[in-house]
Short mmCIF file of C-alpha atoms in Angstrom, two decimals:
data_model
loop_
_atom_site.label_atom_id
_atom_site.label_comp_id
_atom_site.label_asym_id
_atom_site.label_seq_id
_atom_site.Cartn_x
_atom_site.Cartn_y
_atom_site.Cartn_z
CA GLU A 211 -1.22 55.95 15.67
CA GLU A 212 -1.25 57.19 12.19
CA GLU A 213 1.53 54.34 11.12
CA GLU A 214 -0.65 51.73 12.61
CA GLU A 215 -3.64 52.47 11.33
CA LYS A 216 -2.35 52.00 7.71
CA LYS A 217 -1.06 49.09 8.85
CA LYS A 218 -4.70 47.76 9.70
CA ARG A 219 -6.02 48.61 6.64
CA GLU A 220 -3.46 47.17 4.65
CA GLU A 221 -3.73 44.20 5.89
CA GLU A 222 -7.46 44.33 5.74
CA ASP A 223 -7.11 44.71 1.89
CA ALA A 224 -4.41 42.09 1.72
CA LYS A 225 -6.92 39.75 3.87
CA LYS A 226 -9.63 40.50 1.12
CA ASN A 227 -7.93 40.43 -1.48
CA LYS A 228 -6.64 37.01 -0.73
CA ALA A 229 -10.28 35.89 0.21
CA LYS A 230 -11.13 36.54 -3.73
CA SER A 231 -8.38 35.20 -4.69
CA SER A 232 -9.08 31.61 -3.27
CA ASP A 233 -12.56 32.41 -4.56
CA VAL A 234 -11.59 32.58 -8.02
CA ASP A 235 -9.26 29.40 -7.11
CA LEU A 236 -12.47 27.60 -6.03
CA ARG A 237 -14.55 28.30 -8.58
CA GLU A 238 -11.63 27.03 -11.07
CA GLU A 239 -11.07 23.85 -9.33
CA GLY A 240 -15.28 23.64 -9.73
CA LYS A 241 -14.98 23.81 -13.40
CA ALA A 242 -12.09 21.26 -13.79
CA GLU A 243 -13.94 18.90 -11.60
CA ASP A 244 -17.23 19.31 -13.69
CA THR A 245 -14.57 18.97 -16.77
CA TYR A 246 -13.36 15.96 -15.36
CA THR A 247 -16.50 14.00 -14.12
CA SER A 248 -17.72 14.46 -17.77
CA GLY A 249 -16.73 11.29 -18.96
CA PHE A 250 -15.10 7.89 -18.71
CA TRP A 251 -12.44 9.38 -20.97
CA HIS A 252 -11.17 12.23 -18.62
CA THR A 253 -9.00 10.94 -16.46
CA LYS A 254 -6.99 13.12 -13.69
CA ALA A 255 -3.88 10.76 -13.81
CA PRO A 256 -2.21 10.23 -17.21
CA LYS A 257 -3.33 7.20 -18.82
CA THR A 258 -0.12 5.88 -19.90
CA THR A 259 0.62 5.53 -15.94
CA LEU A 260 -2.82 4.05 -15.48
CA VAL A 261 -1.96 1.34 -18.64
CA LEU A 262 2.00 1.12 -16.54
CA GLY A 263 -0.04 0.05 -13.40
CA GLY A 264 -2.08 -2.34 -14.64
CA ILE A 265 0.69 -4.06 -16.49
CA LEU A 266 2.47 -4.70 -13.57
CA ILE A 267 -0.25 -5.79 -11.31
CA ALA A 268 -1.03 -8.33 -14.19
CA LEU A 269 2.54 -9.65 -14.40
CA TYR A 270 3.09 -8.95 -10.79
CA THR A 271 0.16 -11.48 -9.96
CA SER A 272 1.17 -13.95 -12.57
CA LEU A 273 4.19 -14.10 -12.38
CA GLY A 274 3.95 -14.81 -8.13
CA LYS A 275 1.53 -17.70 -8.82
CA PHE A 276 4.17 -19.22 -11.28
CA ALA A 277 7.21 -19.04 -9.16
CA TYR A 278 5.51 -20.33 -5.86
CA LYS A 279 5.14 -23.66 -7.79
CA TYR A 280 8.83 -24.25 -7.37
CA VAL A 281 9.76 -23.00 -3.95
CA ASN A 282 8.42 -24.15 -0.64
CA TYR A 283 6.35 -22.24 1.88
CA ALA A 284 8.76 -21.08 4.08
CA THR A 285 11.15 -19.85 1.09
CA GLY A 286 7.63 -17.91 -0.09
CA THR A 287 6.42 -16.77 2.93
CA VAL A 288 9.99 -14.80 3.82
CA LEU A 289 10.17 -13.57 -0.56
CA LYS A 290 6.94 -11.76 -0.16
CA SER A 291 7.55 -10.49 3.22
CA ALA A 292 10.36 -8.98 2.15
CA LYS A 293 8.46 -7.01 -0.41
CA LEU A 294 8.12 -4.17 2.17
CA ILE A 295 12.08 -3.17 1.53
CA PRO A 296 12.06 -2.44 -1.98
CA VAL A 297 8.78 -0.75 -1.71
CA MET A 298 10.12 1.90 1.16
CA PHE A 299 13.45 1.83 -1.51
CA VAL A 300 11.30 3.16 -4.70
CA SER A 301 9.66 5.13 -2.66
CA VAL A 302 12.54 7.32 -1.62
CA VAL A 303 14.59 7.02 -4.97
CA TRP A 304 11.67 7.71 -7.49
CA LEU A 305 8.82 9.33 -5.68
CA LYS A 306 11.10 11.09 -2.57
CA ARG A 307 9.58 10.55 -0.05
CA ARG A 308 10.99 11.07 3.34
CA TYR A 309 10.86 9.07 6.71
CA GLU A 310 12.68 9.01 9.63
CA LEU A 311 14.85 6.78 11.20
CA ILE A 312 12.12 4.78 13.28
CA ASP A 313 10.19 4.18 10.36
CA TYR A 314 12.90 1.86 8.38
CA VAL A 315 13.88 0.49 11.98
CA ALA A 316 10.14 -0.45 12.09
CA CYS A 317 10.25 -2.20 8.35
CA PHE A 318 13.50 -4.17 9.22
CA LEU A 319 12.09 -5.43 12.37
CA LEU A 320 8.72 -6.31 10.60
CA VAL A 321 10.13 -7.70 8.04
CA ALA A 322 12.24 -10.10 10.10
CA ALA A 323 9.14 -11.21 12.25
CA ALA A 324 7.39 -12.16 8.76
CA CYS A 325 10.82 -14.58 7.65
CA GLU A 326 10.60 -15.93 11.44
CA PHE A 327 7.25 -16.83 11.19
CA GLY A 328 7.47 -18.30 7.97
CA LEU A 329 10.39 -20.24 9.31
CA GLY A 330 8.89 -21.29 12.42
CA GLU A 331 5.94 -22.84 10.06
CA GLN A 332 8.37 -24.77 7.93
CA GLU A 333 9.30 -26.21 11.38
CA ASN A 334 6.22 -27.38 11.71
CA SER A 335 5.48 -29.09 8.34
CA ASP A 336 6.02 -32.06 6.85
CA LYS A 337 9.98 -32.50 6.82
CA THR A 338 10.19 -35.38 4.01
CA GLU A 339 9.13 -32.34 1.16
CA ASN A 340 11.28 -32.67 -1.12
CA PRO A 341 12.67 -29.51 -2.56
CA SER A 342 11.64 -28.80 -6.41
CA GLU A 343 14.17 -30.02 -9.17
CA ASN A 344 13.13 -25.63 -10.79
CA TYR A 345 13.89 -24.50 -7.02
CA ALA A 346 16.30 -22.13 -8.45
CA LEU A 347 14.01 -20.68 -11.15
CA GLY A 348 11.28 -20.16 -8.37
CA LEU A 349 13.68 -18.44 -6.31
CA THR A 350 14.74 -15.98 -9.44
CA LEU A 351 10.78 -15.50 -10.46
CA SER A 352 10.22 -14.35 -7.06
CA LEU A 353 13.01 -12.56 -7.04
CA ILE A 354 11.66 -10.58 -9.78
CA THR A 355 7.78 -10.65 -8.73
CA ILE A 356 9.26 -8.32 -5.78
CA GLY A 357 11.06 -5.87 -7.42
CA ILE A 358 7.77 -5.70 -9.90
CA GLY A 359 5.50 -5.60 -6.71
CA ALA A 360 7.58 -2.55 -5.41
CA PHE A 361 7.39 -0.64 -8.36
CA GLN A 362 3.80 -1.55 -8.88
CA SER A 363 2.78 0.03 -5.56
CA ASN A 364 4.23 3.13 -6.30
CA VAL A 365 2.93 3.33 -9.30
CA THR A 366 -0.30 3.44 -7.31
CA ASP A 367 1.02 6.19 -4.77
CA ARG A 368 1.69 8.10 -7.84
CA ILE A 369 -1.31 7.59 -9.10
CA LEU A 370 -3.16 8.19 -6.38
CA ARG A 371 -1.31 11.12 -3.83
CA ASP A 372 0.76 13.02 -7.03
CA TYR A 373 -2.21 12.91 -9.53
CA GLY A 374 -4.80 13.28 -7.38
CA ALA A 375 -6.63 10.29 -9.11
CA THR A 376 -9.77 8.73 -7.16
CA VAL A 377 -9.68 5.19 -6.11
CA GLY A 378 -12.53 4.31 -8.20
CA GLU A 379 -10.36 5.56 -11.80
CA ASN A 380 -7.34 4.05 -10.47
CA MET A 381 -8.78 -0.35 -9.76
CA LEU A 382 -11.03 0.51 -12.87
CA TRP A 383 -8.16 1.24 -15.04
CA THR A 384 -5.55 -0.82 -13.76
CA ASN A 385 -7.69 -3.62 -13.01
CA ALA A 386 -9.23 -3.73 -16.45
CA VAL A 387 -6.14 -3.56 -18.41
CA GLY A 388 -4.12 -6.26 -16.13
CA ALA A 389 -7.85 -8.31 -16.91
CA ILE A 390 -7.25 -8.13 -20.83
CA PHE A 391 -3.50 -8.57 -20.17
CA ILE A 392 -3.71 -11.94 -18.18
CA PHE A 393 -6.59 -13.23 -20.49
CA PHE A 394 -4.18 -12.88 -23.55
CA PHE A 395 -1.70 -14.49 -21.41
CA VAL A 396 -3.87 -17.57 -20.33
CA VAL A 397 -5.13 -18.05 -23.93
CA LEU A 398 -1.46 -18.11 -25.49
CA LEU A 399 0.03 -20.36 -22.45
CA GLU A 400 -2.75 -21.95 -20.64
CA PRO A 401 -5.23 -22.67 -22.88
CA HIS A 402 -6.91 -25.56 -21.42
CA ALA A 403 -7.41 -23.71 -18.61
CA PHE A 404 -11.45 -22.52 -19.68
CA MET A 405 -11.75 -26.39 -19.98
CA PHE A 406 -10.57 -26.99 -16.70
CA PHE A 407 -13.17 -24.51 -15.20
CA TRP A 408 -15.74 -25.47 -17.82
CA ASP A 409 -15.92 -29.29 -16.84
CA THR A 410 -15.50 -28.62 -12.91
CA PRO A 411 -18.10 -25.90 -12.12
CA LEU A 412 -17.31 -25.85 -8.21
CA TYR A 413 -13.61 -24.47 -8.71
CA PHE A 414 -15.28 -21.89 -10.99
CA MET A 415 -17.63 -21.02 -7.98
CA LEU A 416 -14.75 -20.77 -5.67
CA LEU A 417 -12.70 -18.82 -8.17
CA THR A 418 -15.74 -16.35 -8.53
CA PHE A 419 -16.08 -16.22 -4.59
CA ARG A 420 -12.10 -15.28 -4.32
CA SER A 421 -12.58 -13.08 -7.04
CA VAL A 422 -14.74 -11.37 -4.94
CA SER A 423 -13.61 -10.98 -1.80
CA PHE A 424 -10.32 -10.29 -3.22
CA PHE A 425 -12.21 -6.59 -4.92
CA PHE A 426 -12.70 -5.54 -1.74
CA GLY A 427 -9.93 -6.12 -0.20
CA ALA A 428 -7.96 -4.60 -2.56
CA TRP A 429 -10.28 -1.64 -2.79
CA LEU A 430 -9.66 -0.93 1.16
CA TYR A 431 -5.76 -1.51 0.60
CA THR A 432 -5.87 1.35 -2.40
CA ILE A 433 -8.07 3.55 0.26
CA ILE A 434 -4.82 3.59 2.87
CA VAL A 435 -2.30 3.69 -0.36
CA LYS A 436 -4.49 7.14 -1.48
CA HIS A 437 -4.48 8.14 2.05
CA PHE A 438 -1.14 7.32 3.56
CA GLY A 439 1.04 5.91 1.04
CA ALA A 440 2.57 2.68 -0.63
CA VAL A 441 4.56 1.78 2.79
CA PRO A 442 2.11 1.73 5.18
CA ALA A 443 -0.11 0.01 2.96
CA VAL A 444 2.48 -2.37 2.20
CA ALA A 445 3.22 -2.49 6.14
CA ILE A 446 -0.35 -3.42 6.48
CA THR A 447 -0.85 -5.95 4.64
CA THR A 448 2.66 -7.41 6.03
CA THR A 449 1.09 -7.33 9.10
CA ARG A 450 -2.32 -8.92 8.25
CA LYS A 451 0.04 -12.30 7.06
CA LEU A 452 1.32 -12.09 10.93
CA LEU A 453 -1.69 -12.04 12.54
CA THR A 454 -2.93 -14.53 10.61
CA VAL A 455 -0.15 -16.61 12.12
CA VAL A 456 -0.83 -15.28 15.75
CA GLY A 457 -4.61 -16.36 15.52
CA SER A 458 -3.79 -19.93 14.09
CA PHE A 459 -2.27 -20.60 17.84
CA VAL A 460 -5.85 -19.78 18.90
CA PHE A 461 -7.64 -21.69 16.75
CA PHE A 462 -5.47 -25.00 16.42
CA ALA A 463 -3.83 -24.59 19.87
CA SER A 464 -3.41 -27.97 20.46
CA ASP A 465 -2.17 -29.05 16.67
CA LYS A 466 0.20 -26.30 17.23
CA PRO A 467 2.76 -26.37 19.46
CA PHE A 468 4.93 -22.75 20.38
CA THR A 469 8.30 -23.34 19.33
CA THR A 470 11.20 -20.93 19.94
CA THR A 471 11.43 -19.64 16.57
CA TYR A 472 7.87 -18.35 16.90
CA ALA A 473 8.83 -16.98 20.14
CA ILE A 474 11.11 -14.91 18.43
CA ALA A 475 8.82 -13.40 15.58
CA LEU A 476 6.49 -12.46 18.20
CA GLY A 477 9.12 -10.59 20.15
CA LEU A 478 10.25 -8.76 16.52
CA PHE A 479 6.39 -7.87 15.96
CA VAL A 480 5.90 -6.81 19.43
CA LEU A 481 8.99 -4.56 18.87
CA ALA A 482 7.88 -3.18 15.72
CA VAL A 483 4.32 -2.03 16.86
CA GLY A 484 6.34 -0.39 20.08
CA CYS A 485 8.57 1.88 17.37
CA GLU A 486 5.25 2.87 15.42
CA TYR A 487 3.97 4.05 19.06
CA VAL A 488 6.87 5.48 19.71
CA LYS A 489 6.67 7.57 16.75
CA HIS A 490 3.13 8.50 17.03
CA TYR A 491 3.57 9.29 20.68
CA GLN A 492 6.41 11.69 19.52
CA LYS A 493 4.62 13.60 17.08
CA HIS A 494 1.74 13.94 19.13
CA SER A 495 3.85 15.31 22.09
CA SER A 496 5.54 17.67 19.14
CA GLN A 497 2.14 19.05 18.32
CA THR A 498 1.14 19.78 21.88
CA HIS A 499 3.95 21.74 23.06
CA SER A 500 3.81 23.89 19.93
CA LEU A 501 0.14 24.71 20.86
CA LYS A 502 1.22 25.18 24.68
CA GLY A 503 3.93 27.50 23.06
CA GLY A 504 1.99 29.74 21.03
CA ARG A 505 -0.30 30.36 23.46
CA LEU A 506 2.20 31.39 25.79
CA ARG A 507 3.61 33.65 23.05
CA LYS A 508 -0.05 35.58 22.28
CA LYS A 509 -0.54 35.56 26.02
CA THR A 510 2.92 37.39 26.74
CA ALA A 511 1.90 39.95 23.89
CA SER A 512 -1.25 40.67 24.75
CA THR A 513 0.54 40.88 28.13
CA SER A 514 2.95 43.56 26.68
CA VAL A 515 0.15 46.09 25.06
#
């Protein structure tokens, strides 16, 4: 009985010491937070990483637009959809993220579905479209763009999840750096673009509307990266492309025949979603089983006492 009382006292003392140390940690975190919010220049993520993220965004956007001038719709869709694979590869190799086998299966099924949808769109497009003379250049630039996009997504992941930066901090710094980079790029290589928008205010209004809508999309995308990582965020954007094609069958049913290629793509998409369902079902079942096991052990211990 004396030994049990000593153990109880020691456990109570340990709990009190732990509570005190946690209070000190919270106070220190509060001081750090006050320091962080004291000015614009104070950032959680290193400024070099934020600048790198902005440059990668600018390169990914500009090279992508330039490359798609020389490739057809099907090739562009296939290459853009395949971005999910290098994003996952960089995430595993660089950020040391770990994924289950079913995640890799779902990734490849989703990419295959997107590729099939792109080929299906090409089947229903104008068959007389001739390939560009600079098709090889467009294909090469597209592959480079995919690699840049893979690193850009993982740099955002590192800024938000590893360094604990806020969504606002990431978007403000990276987009500001990217905008400055693009401005000088346009001034040097496409100076007539300013005169084009000056002479055609309608197109400038459309570009402004697109930029505003793109801001909200980028903001939501960054939130997803913050809470779930780069790979799930890119998977969601790929799924959005697939749902756009699927929705076109509903709104343009008379103008868009449902071919065999679309049927294969839809089947692959359903399998990818099924993999995600199985993954979450297994995770939920394991958590439920562990909870039941913990309750059973407590009940057995109380009964033995």
